[in-house]
mmCIF file of C-alpha atoms in Angstrom:
data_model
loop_
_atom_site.group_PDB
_atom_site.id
_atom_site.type_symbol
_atom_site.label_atom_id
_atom_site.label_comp_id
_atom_site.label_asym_id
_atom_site.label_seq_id
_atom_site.Cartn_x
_atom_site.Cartn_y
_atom_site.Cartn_z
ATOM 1 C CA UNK S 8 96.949 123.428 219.349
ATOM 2 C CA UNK S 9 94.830 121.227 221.450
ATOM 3 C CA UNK S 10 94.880 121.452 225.179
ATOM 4 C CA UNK S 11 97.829 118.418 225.344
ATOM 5 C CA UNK S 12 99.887 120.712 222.983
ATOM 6 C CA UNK S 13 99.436 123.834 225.464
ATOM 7 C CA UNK S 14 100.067 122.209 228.669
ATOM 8 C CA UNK S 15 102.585 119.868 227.893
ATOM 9 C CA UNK S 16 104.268 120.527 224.412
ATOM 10 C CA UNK S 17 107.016 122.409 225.344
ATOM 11 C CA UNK S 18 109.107 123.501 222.171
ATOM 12 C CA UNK S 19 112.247 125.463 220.690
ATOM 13 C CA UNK S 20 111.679 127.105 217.348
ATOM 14 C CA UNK S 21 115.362 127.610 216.053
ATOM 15 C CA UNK S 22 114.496 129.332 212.603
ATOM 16 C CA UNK S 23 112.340 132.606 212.481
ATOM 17 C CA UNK S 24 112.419 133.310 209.012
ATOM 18 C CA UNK S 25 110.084 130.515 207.906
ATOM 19 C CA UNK S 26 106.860 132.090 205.663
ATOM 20 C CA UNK S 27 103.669 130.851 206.370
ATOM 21 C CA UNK S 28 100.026 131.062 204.871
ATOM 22 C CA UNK S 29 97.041 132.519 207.363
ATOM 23 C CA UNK S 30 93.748 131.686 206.757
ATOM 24 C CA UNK S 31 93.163 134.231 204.506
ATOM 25 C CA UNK S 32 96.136 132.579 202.007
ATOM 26 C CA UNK S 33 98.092 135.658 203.088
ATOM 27 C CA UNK S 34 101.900 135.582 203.324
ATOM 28 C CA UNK S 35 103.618 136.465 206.700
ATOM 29 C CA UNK S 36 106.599 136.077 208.053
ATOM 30 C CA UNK S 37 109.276 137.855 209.841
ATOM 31 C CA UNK S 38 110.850 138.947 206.180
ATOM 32 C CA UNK S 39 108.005 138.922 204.292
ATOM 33 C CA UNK S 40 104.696 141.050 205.133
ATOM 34 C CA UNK S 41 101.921 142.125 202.810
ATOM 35 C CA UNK S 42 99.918 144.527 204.275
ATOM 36 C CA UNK S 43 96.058 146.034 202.857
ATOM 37 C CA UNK S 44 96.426 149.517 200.708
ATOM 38 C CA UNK S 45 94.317 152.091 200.297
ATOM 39 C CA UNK S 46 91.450 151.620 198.005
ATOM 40 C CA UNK S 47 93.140 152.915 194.685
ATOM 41 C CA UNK S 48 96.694 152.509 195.670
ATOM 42 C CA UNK S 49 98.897 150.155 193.548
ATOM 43 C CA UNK S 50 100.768 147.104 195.208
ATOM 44 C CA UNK S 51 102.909 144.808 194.827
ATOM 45 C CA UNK S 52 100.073 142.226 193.808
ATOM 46 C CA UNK S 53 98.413 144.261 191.617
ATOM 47 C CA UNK S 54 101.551 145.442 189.750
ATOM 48 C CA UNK S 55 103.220 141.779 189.615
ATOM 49 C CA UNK S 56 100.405 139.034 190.339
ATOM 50 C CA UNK S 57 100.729 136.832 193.136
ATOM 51 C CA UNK S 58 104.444 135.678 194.502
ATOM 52 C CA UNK S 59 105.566 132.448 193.580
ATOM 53 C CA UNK S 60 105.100 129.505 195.928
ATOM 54 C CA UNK S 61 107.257 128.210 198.082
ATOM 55 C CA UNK S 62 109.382 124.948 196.997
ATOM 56 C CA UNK S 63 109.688 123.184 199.710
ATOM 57 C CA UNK S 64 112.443 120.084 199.852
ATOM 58 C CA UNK S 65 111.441 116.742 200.125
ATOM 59 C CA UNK S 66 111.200 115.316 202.909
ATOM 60 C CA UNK S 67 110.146 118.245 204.180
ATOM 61 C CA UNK S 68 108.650 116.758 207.738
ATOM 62 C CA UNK S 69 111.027 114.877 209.628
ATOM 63 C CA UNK S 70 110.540 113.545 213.069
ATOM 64 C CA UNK S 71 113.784 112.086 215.204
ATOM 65 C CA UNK S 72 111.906 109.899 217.873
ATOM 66 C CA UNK S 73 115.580 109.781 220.021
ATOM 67 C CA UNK S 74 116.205 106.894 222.066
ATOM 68 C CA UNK S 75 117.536 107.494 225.548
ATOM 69 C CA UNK S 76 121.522 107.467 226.076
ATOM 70 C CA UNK S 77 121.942 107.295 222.167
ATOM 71 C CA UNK S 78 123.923 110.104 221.748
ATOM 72 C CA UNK S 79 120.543 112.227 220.904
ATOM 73 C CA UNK S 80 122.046 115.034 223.084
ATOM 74 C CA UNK S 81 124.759 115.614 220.821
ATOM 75 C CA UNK S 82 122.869 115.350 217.785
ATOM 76 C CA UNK S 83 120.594 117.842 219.051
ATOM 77 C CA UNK S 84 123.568 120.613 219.363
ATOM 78 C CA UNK S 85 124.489 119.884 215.784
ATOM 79 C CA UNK S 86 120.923 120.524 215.106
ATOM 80 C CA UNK S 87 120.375 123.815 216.630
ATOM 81 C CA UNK S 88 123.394 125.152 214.520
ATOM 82 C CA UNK S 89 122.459 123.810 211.718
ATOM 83 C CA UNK S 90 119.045 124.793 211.999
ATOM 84 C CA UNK S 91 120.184 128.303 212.377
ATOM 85 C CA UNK S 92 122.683 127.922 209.523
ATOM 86 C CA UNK S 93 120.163 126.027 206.751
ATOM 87 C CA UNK S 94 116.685 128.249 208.080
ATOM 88 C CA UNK S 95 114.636 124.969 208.784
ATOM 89 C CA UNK S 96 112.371 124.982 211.968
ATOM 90 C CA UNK S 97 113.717 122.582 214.897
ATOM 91 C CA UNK S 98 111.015 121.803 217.437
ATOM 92 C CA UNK S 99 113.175 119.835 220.463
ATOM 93 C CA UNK S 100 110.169 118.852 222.942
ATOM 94 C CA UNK S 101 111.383 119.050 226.636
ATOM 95 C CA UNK S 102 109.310 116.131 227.904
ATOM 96 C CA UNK S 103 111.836 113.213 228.830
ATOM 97 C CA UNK S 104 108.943 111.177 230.642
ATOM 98 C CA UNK S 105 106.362 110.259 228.452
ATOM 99 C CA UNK S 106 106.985 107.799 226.087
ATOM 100 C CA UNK S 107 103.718 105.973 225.615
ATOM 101 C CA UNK S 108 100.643 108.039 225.118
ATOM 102 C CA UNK S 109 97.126 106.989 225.286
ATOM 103 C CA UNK S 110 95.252 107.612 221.695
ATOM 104 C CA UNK S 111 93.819 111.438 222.867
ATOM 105 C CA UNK S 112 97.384 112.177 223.605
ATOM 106 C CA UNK S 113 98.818 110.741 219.887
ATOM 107 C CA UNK S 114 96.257 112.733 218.009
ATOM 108 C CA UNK S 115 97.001 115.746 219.640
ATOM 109 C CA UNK S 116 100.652 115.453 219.370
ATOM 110 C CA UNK S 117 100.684 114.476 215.531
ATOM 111 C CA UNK S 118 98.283 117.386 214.845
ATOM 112 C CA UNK S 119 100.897 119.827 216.483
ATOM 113 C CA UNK S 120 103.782 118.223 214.585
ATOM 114 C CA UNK S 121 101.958 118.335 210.860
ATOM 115 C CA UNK S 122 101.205 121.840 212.246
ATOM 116 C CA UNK S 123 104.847 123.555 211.835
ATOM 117 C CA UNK S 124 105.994 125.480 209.144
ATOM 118 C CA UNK S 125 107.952 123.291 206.955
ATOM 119 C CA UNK S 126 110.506 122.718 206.458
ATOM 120 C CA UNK S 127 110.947 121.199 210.035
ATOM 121 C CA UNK S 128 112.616 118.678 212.419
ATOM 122 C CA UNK S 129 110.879 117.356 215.384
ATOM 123 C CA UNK S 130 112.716 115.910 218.165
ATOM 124 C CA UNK S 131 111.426 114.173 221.399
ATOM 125 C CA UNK S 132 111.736 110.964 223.333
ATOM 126 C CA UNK S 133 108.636 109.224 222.218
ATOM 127 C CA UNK S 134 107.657 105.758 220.842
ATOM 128 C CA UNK S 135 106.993 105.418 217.060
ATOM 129 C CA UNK S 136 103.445 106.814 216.236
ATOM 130 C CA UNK S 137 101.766 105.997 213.118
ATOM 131 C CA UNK S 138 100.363 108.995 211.778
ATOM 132 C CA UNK S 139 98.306 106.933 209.082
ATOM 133 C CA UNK S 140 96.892 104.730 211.730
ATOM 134 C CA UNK S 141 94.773 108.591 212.139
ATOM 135 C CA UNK S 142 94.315 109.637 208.957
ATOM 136 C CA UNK S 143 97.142 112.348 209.453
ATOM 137 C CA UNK S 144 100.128 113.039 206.726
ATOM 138 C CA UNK S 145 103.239 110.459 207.777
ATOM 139 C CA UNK S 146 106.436 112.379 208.046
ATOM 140 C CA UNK S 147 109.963 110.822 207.713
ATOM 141 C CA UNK S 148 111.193 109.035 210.923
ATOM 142 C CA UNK S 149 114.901 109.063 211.711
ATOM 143 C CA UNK S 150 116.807 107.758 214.313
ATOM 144 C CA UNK S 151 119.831 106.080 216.147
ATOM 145 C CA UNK S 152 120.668 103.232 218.209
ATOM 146 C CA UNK S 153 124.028 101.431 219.955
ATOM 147 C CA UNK S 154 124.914 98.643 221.790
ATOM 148 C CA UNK S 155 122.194 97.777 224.329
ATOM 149 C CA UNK S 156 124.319 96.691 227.006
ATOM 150 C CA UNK S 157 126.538 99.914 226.914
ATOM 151 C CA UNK S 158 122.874 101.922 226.792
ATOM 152 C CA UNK S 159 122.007 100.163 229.628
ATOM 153 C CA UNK S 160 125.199 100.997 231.806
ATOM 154 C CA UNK S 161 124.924 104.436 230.450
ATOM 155 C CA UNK S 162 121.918 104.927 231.937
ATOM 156 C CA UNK S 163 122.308 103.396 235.417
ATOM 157 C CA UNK S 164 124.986 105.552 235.764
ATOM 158 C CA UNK S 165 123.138 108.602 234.405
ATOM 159 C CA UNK S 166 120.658 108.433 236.484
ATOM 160 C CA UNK S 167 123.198 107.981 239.568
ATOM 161 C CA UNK S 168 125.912 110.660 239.046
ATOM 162 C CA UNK S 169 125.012 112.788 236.135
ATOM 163 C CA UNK S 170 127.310 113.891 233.627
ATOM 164 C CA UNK S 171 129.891 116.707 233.440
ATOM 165 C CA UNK S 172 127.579 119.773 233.018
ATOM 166 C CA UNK S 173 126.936 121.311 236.738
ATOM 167 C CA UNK S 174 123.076 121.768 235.905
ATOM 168 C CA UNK S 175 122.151 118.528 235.203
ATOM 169 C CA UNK S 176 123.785 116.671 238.010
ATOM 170 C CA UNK S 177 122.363 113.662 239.767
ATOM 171 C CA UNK S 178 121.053 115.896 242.785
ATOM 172 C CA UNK S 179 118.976 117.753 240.464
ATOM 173 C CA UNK S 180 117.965 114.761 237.972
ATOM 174 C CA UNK S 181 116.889 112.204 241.138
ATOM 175 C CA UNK S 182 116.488 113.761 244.156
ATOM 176 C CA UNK S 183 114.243 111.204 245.724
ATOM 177 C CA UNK S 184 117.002 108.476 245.141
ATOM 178 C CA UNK S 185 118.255 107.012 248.388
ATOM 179 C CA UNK S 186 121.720 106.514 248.893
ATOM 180 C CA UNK S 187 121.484 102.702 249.069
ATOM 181 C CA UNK S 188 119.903 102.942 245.648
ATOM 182 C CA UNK S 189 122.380 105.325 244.051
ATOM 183 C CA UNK S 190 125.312 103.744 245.178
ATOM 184 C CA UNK S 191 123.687 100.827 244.669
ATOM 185 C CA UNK S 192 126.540 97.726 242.837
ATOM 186 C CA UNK S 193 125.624 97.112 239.276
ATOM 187 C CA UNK S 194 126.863 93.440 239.775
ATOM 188 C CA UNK S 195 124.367 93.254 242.758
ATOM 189 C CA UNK S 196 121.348 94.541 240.765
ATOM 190 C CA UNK S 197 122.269 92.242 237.848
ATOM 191 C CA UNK S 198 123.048 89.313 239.619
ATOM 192 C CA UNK S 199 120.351 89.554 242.027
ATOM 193 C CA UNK S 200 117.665 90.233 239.933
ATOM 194 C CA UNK S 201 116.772 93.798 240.888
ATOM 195 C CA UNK S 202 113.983 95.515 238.711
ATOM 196 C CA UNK S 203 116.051 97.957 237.019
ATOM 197 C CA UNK S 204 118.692 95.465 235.914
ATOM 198 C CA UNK S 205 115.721 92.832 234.535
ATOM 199 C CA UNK S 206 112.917 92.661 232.418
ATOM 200 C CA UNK S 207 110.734 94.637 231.169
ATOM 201 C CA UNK S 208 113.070 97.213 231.916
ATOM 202 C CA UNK S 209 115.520 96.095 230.127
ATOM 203 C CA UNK S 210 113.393 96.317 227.203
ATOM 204 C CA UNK S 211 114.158 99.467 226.238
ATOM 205 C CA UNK S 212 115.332 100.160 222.420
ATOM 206 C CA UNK S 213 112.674 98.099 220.441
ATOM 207 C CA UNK S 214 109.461 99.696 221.591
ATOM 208 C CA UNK S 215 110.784 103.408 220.293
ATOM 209 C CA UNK S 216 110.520 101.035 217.052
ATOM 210 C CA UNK S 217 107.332 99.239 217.851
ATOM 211 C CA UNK S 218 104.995 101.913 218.139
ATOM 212 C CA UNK S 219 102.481 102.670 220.742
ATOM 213 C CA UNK S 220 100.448 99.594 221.284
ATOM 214 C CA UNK S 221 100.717 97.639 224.856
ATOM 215 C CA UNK S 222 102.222 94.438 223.623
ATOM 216 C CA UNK S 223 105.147 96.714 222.180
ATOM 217 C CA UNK S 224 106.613 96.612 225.738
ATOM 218 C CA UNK S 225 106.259 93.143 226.207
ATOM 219 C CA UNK S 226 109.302 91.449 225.339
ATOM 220 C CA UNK S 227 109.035 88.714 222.799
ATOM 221 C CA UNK S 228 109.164 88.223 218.929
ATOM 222 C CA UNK S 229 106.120 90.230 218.178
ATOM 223 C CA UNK S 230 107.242 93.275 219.458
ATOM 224 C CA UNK S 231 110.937 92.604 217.813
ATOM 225 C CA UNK S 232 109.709 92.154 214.390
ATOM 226 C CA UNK S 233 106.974 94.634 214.118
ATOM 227 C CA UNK S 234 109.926 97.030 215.306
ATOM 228 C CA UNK S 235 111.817 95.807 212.658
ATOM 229 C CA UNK S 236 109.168 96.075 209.464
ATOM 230 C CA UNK S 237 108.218 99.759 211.140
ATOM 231 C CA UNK S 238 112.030 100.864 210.530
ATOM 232 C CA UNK S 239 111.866 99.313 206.713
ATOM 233 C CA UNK S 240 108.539 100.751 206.280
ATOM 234 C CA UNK S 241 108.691 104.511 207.678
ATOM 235 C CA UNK S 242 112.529 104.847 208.901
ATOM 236 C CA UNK S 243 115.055 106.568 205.616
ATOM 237 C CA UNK S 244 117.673 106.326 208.447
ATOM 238 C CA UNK S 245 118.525 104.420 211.562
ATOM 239 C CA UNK S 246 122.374 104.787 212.438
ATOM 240 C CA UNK S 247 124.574 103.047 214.911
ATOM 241 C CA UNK S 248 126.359 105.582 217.790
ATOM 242 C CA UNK S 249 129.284 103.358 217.398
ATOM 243 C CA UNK S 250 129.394 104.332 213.777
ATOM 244 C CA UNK S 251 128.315 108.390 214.591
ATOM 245 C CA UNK S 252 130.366 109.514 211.993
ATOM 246 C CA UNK S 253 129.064 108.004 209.060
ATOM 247 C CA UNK S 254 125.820 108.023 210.098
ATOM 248 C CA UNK S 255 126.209 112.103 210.136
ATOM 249 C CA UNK S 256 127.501 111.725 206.733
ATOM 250 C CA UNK S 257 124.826 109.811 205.250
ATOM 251 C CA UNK S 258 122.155 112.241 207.142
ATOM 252 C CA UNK S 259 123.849 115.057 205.043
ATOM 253 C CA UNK S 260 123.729 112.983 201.681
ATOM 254 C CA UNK S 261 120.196 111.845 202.275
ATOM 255 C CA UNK S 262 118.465 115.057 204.023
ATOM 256 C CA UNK S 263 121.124 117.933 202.726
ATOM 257 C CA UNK S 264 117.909 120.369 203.088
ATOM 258 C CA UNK S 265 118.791 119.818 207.184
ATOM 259 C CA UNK S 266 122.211 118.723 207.527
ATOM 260 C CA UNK S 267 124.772 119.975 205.025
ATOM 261 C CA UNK S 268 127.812 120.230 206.624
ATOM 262 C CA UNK S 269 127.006 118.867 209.845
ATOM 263 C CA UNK S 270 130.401 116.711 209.911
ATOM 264 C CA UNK S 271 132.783 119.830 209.895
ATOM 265 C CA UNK S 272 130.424 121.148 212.656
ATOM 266 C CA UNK S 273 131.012 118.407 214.520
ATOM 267 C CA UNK S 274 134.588 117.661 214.334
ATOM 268 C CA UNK S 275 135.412 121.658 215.094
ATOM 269 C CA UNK S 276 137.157 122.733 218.189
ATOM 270 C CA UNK S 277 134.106 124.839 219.476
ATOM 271 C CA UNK S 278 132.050 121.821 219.005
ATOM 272 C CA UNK S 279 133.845 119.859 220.666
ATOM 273 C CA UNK S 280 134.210 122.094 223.219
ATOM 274 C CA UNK S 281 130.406 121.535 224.356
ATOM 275 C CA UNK S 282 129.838 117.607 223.116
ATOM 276 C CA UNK S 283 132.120 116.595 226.119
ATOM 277 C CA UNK S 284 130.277 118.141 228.788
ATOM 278 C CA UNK S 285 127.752 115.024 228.115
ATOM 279 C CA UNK S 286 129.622 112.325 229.194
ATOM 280 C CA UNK S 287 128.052 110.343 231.822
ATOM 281 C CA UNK S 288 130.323 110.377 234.692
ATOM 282 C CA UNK S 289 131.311 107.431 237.278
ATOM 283 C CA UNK S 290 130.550 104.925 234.432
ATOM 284 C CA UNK S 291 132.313 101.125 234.833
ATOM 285 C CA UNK S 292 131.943 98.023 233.296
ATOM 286 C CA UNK S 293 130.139 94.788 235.229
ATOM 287 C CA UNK S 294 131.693 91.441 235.919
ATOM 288 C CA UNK S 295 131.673 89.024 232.842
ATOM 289 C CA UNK S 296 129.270 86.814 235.048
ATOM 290 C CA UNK S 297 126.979 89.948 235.243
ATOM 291 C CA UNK S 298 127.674 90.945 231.548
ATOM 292 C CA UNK S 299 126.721 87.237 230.195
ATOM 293 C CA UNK S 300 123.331 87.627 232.344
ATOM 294 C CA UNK S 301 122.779 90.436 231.208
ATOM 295 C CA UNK S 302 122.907 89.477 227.659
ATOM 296 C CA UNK S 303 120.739 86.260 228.036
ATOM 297 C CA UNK S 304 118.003 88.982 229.248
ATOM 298 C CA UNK S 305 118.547 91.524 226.339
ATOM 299 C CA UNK S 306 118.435 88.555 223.416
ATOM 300 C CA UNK S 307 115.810 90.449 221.491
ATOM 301 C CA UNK S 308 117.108 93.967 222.399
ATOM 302 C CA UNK S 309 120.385 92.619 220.442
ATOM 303 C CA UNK S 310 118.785 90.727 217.530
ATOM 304 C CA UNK S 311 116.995 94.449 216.908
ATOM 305 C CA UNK S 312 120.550 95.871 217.317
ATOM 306 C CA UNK S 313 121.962 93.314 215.044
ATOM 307 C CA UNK S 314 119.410 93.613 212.554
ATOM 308 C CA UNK S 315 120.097 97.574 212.328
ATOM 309 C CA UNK S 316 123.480 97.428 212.428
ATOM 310 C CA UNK S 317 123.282 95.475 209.206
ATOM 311 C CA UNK S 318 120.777 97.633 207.315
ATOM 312 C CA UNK S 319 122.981 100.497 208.264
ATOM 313 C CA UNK S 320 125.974 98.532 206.792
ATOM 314 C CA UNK S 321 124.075 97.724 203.367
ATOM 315 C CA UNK S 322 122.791 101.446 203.094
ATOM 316 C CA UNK S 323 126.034 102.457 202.909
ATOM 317 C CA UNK S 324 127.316 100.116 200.488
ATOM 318 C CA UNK S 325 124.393 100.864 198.109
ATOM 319 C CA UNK S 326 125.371 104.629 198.331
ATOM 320 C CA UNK S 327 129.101 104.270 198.012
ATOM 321 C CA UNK S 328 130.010 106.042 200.707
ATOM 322 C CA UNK S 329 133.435 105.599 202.191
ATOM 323 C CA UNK S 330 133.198 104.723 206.153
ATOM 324 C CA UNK S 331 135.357 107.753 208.182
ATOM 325 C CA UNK S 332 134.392 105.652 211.115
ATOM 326 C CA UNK S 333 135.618 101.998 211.746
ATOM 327 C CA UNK S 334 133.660 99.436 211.098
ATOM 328 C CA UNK S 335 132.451 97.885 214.559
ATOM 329 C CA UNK S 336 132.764 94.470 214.915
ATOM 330 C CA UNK S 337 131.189 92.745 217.826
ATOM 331 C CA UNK S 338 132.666 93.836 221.485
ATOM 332 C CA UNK S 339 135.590 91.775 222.705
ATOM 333 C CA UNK S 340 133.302 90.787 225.918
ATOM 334 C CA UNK S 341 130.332 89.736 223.949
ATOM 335 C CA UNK S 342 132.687 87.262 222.064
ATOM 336 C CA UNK S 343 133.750 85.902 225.072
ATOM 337 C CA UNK S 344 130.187 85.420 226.413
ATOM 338 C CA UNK S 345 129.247 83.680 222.826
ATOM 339 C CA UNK S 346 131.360 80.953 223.790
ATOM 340 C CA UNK S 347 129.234 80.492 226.927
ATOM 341 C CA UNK S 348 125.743 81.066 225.620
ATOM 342 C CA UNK S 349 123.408 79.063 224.160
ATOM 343 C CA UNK S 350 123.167 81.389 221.158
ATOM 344 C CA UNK S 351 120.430 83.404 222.430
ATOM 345 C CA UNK S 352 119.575 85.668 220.032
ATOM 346 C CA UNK S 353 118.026 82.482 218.138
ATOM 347 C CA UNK S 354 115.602 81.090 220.375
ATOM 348 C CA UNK S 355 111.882 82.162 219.588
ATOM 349 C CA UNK S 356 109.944 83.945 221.273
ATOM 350 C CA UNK S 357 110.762 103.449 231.087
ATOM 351 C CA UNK S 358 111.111 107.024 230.351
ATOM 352 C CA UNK S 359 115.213 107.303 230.440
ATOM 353 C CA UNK S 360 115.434 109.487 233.320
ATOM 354 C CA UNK S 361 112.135 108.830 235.105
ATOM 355 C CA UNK S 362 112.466 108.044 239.088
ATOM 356 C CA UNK S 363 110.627 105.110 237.682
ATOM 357 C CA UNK S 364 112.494 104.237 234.396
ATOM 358 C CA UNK S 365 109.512 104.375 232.758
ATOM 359 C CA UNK S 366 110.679 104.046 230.478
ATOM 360 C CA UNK S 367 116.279 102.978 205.861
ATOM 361 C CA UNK S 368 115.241 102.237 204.343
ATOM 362 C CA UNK S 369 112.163 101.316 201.756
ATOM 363 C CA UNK S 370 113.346 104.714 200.173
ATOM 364 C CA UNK S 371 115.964 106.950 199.418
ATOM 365 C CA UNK S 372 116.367 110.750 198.651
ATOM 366 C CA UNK S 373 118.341 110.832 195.740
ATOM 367 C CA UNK S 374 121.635 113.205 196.529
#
């Protein structure tokens, strides 16, 4: 692991039983040891041949690039059990800053990721990175999305007042934050044009899409559709959070390797029990003046959303699967502000919780 990986690559290993090859092409594991004999002792090897190899399920490298205030938090709880439950290896970085990397940073980071035993899941908020673009193996991207503006409002509040669990609160997640800031009107920062609540800020969902080149962040058509061909071209799943449900259903029917019977996990008592300490507290809903302003700056954000929301749609329909969750239609508000807007999402053209705010489908696994 190169020196990125050991200073900043900060990882959970769920599974421990996963057999790997050393250098020598010997087996180890925590199971599964075999150790030199005596010169004229029989073993195993000698009495058997070799063990066979490992089959490993395909996809067997899986990468879930989250996207801030998507509901990655609760997916990530499902995965820990089920990573315990199904003996795959879940790496779940803990850096919640860095998004965009310079090219150093990519390499190292991709070599780490092809580096775990497979089968494994890698988690982190980080912007698409093309592993080809290096000559490196591409693993299978997954990921989830929702309604920009209720990402956005998700997140101002976030970063203001926390959420229900006592060890994240907003004291300990933005300490420098000045009270004029944190209690700050979210019709006032809309509506007069405070950084947060504009551009490029506001451009948020498409450049975990994009990838990691500069004009990615720049809002405008060419980051939009190079988002979009990136999710045809490397994404088996991109889900809606308004749809969670199905979107854990078709992650068991298309990865069952990682998430076979995730849904029963996630509608169980004890579950639940630890999914609603994530709710971000203090959280209400702007003005319609400030909501329709706020949509005229997130056009592109919402023809992305749009344009997933449909392929989600159509990938279900192709596999047959019967929607548990409702269908969403378009939100009640955004209706009303369609009447007032000059269709926007047709004219041309960040880390999450930084003090900064720094910031499928061309295949399918057959069930």
């Amino acid at each position: 692991i190169g020196e990125f990986g050991k200073n900043h690559w900060s990882n959970r290993v769920a599974s421990r039983h996963s057999v790997q090859r050393d250098r020598k092409g010997k087996l180890q594991g925590s199971h599964l040891t075999f150790k030199e004999e005596k010169k004229g002792e029989s073993t195993f090897v000698d009495d058997h041949g070799p063990p066979p190899p490992r089959v490993l399920p395909f996809p067997s490298q899986v990468v879930y690039n989250r996207v801030g205030k998507c509901g990655s938090r609760t997916v990530v709880l499902l995965l820990r059990i089920l990573a315990e439950r199904h003996q795959f290896n879940l790496v779940s970085s803990d850096i919640h800053n860095k998004t965009r990397l310079t090219n150093h940073e990519q390499v190292d980071l991709m070599r780490n990721i092809s580096a775990i035993p497979q089968p494994f899941l890698y988690t982190r908020h980080v912007h698409f990175l093309n592993f080809t673009r290096f000559r490196i193996e591409q693993p299978v991207y997954i990921n989830i999305i929702r309604d920009p503006i209720n990402r956005f409002l998700s997140n101002y509040f976030f970063r203001r007042f926390g959420d229900w669990r006592g060890e994240q609160n907003h004291l300990i997640r933005t300490p420098g934050m000045k009270d004029e800031e944190r209690y700050l009107d979210i019709n006032v920062c809309i509506l007069e044009n405070y950084p947060e609540c504009s551009n490029p800020r506001l451009f948020y969902i498409i450049p975990y899409f994009c990838g990691q080149h500069p004009q990615c962040r720049e809002p405008g058509v060419w980051a939009l559709e190079r988002a979009k061909q990136n999710v045809l071209e490397n994404f088996l799943l991109v889900g809606i959070l308004e749809e969670l449900e199905d979107v854990l259903l078709l992650l068991e029917r298309l990865l069952p390797h990682f998430f076979t019977d995730v849904l029963s996990i996630y509608k169980s008592p004890d579950y639940r029990k630890m999914g609603n300490m994530t709710g971000t507290v203090r959280k209400h809903m702007p003005t319609l003046e400030a909501l329709q302003v706020l949509y005229q700056r997130m056009k592109y954000e919402y023809d992305f959303y749009n344009f997933i929301r449909d392929q989600f749609h159509l990938l279900k329909k192709k596999i047959g699967l019967k929607s548990v969750s409702r269908i969403t239609q378009q939100p009640n508000f955004l209706r009303n502000l369609a009447l007032k807007t000059q269709e926007p999402l047709e004219e041309e053209e960040e880390q999450e919780l930084d003090e900064d705010l720094e910031d499928a489908n061309s295949w399918l696994v057959q069930p």
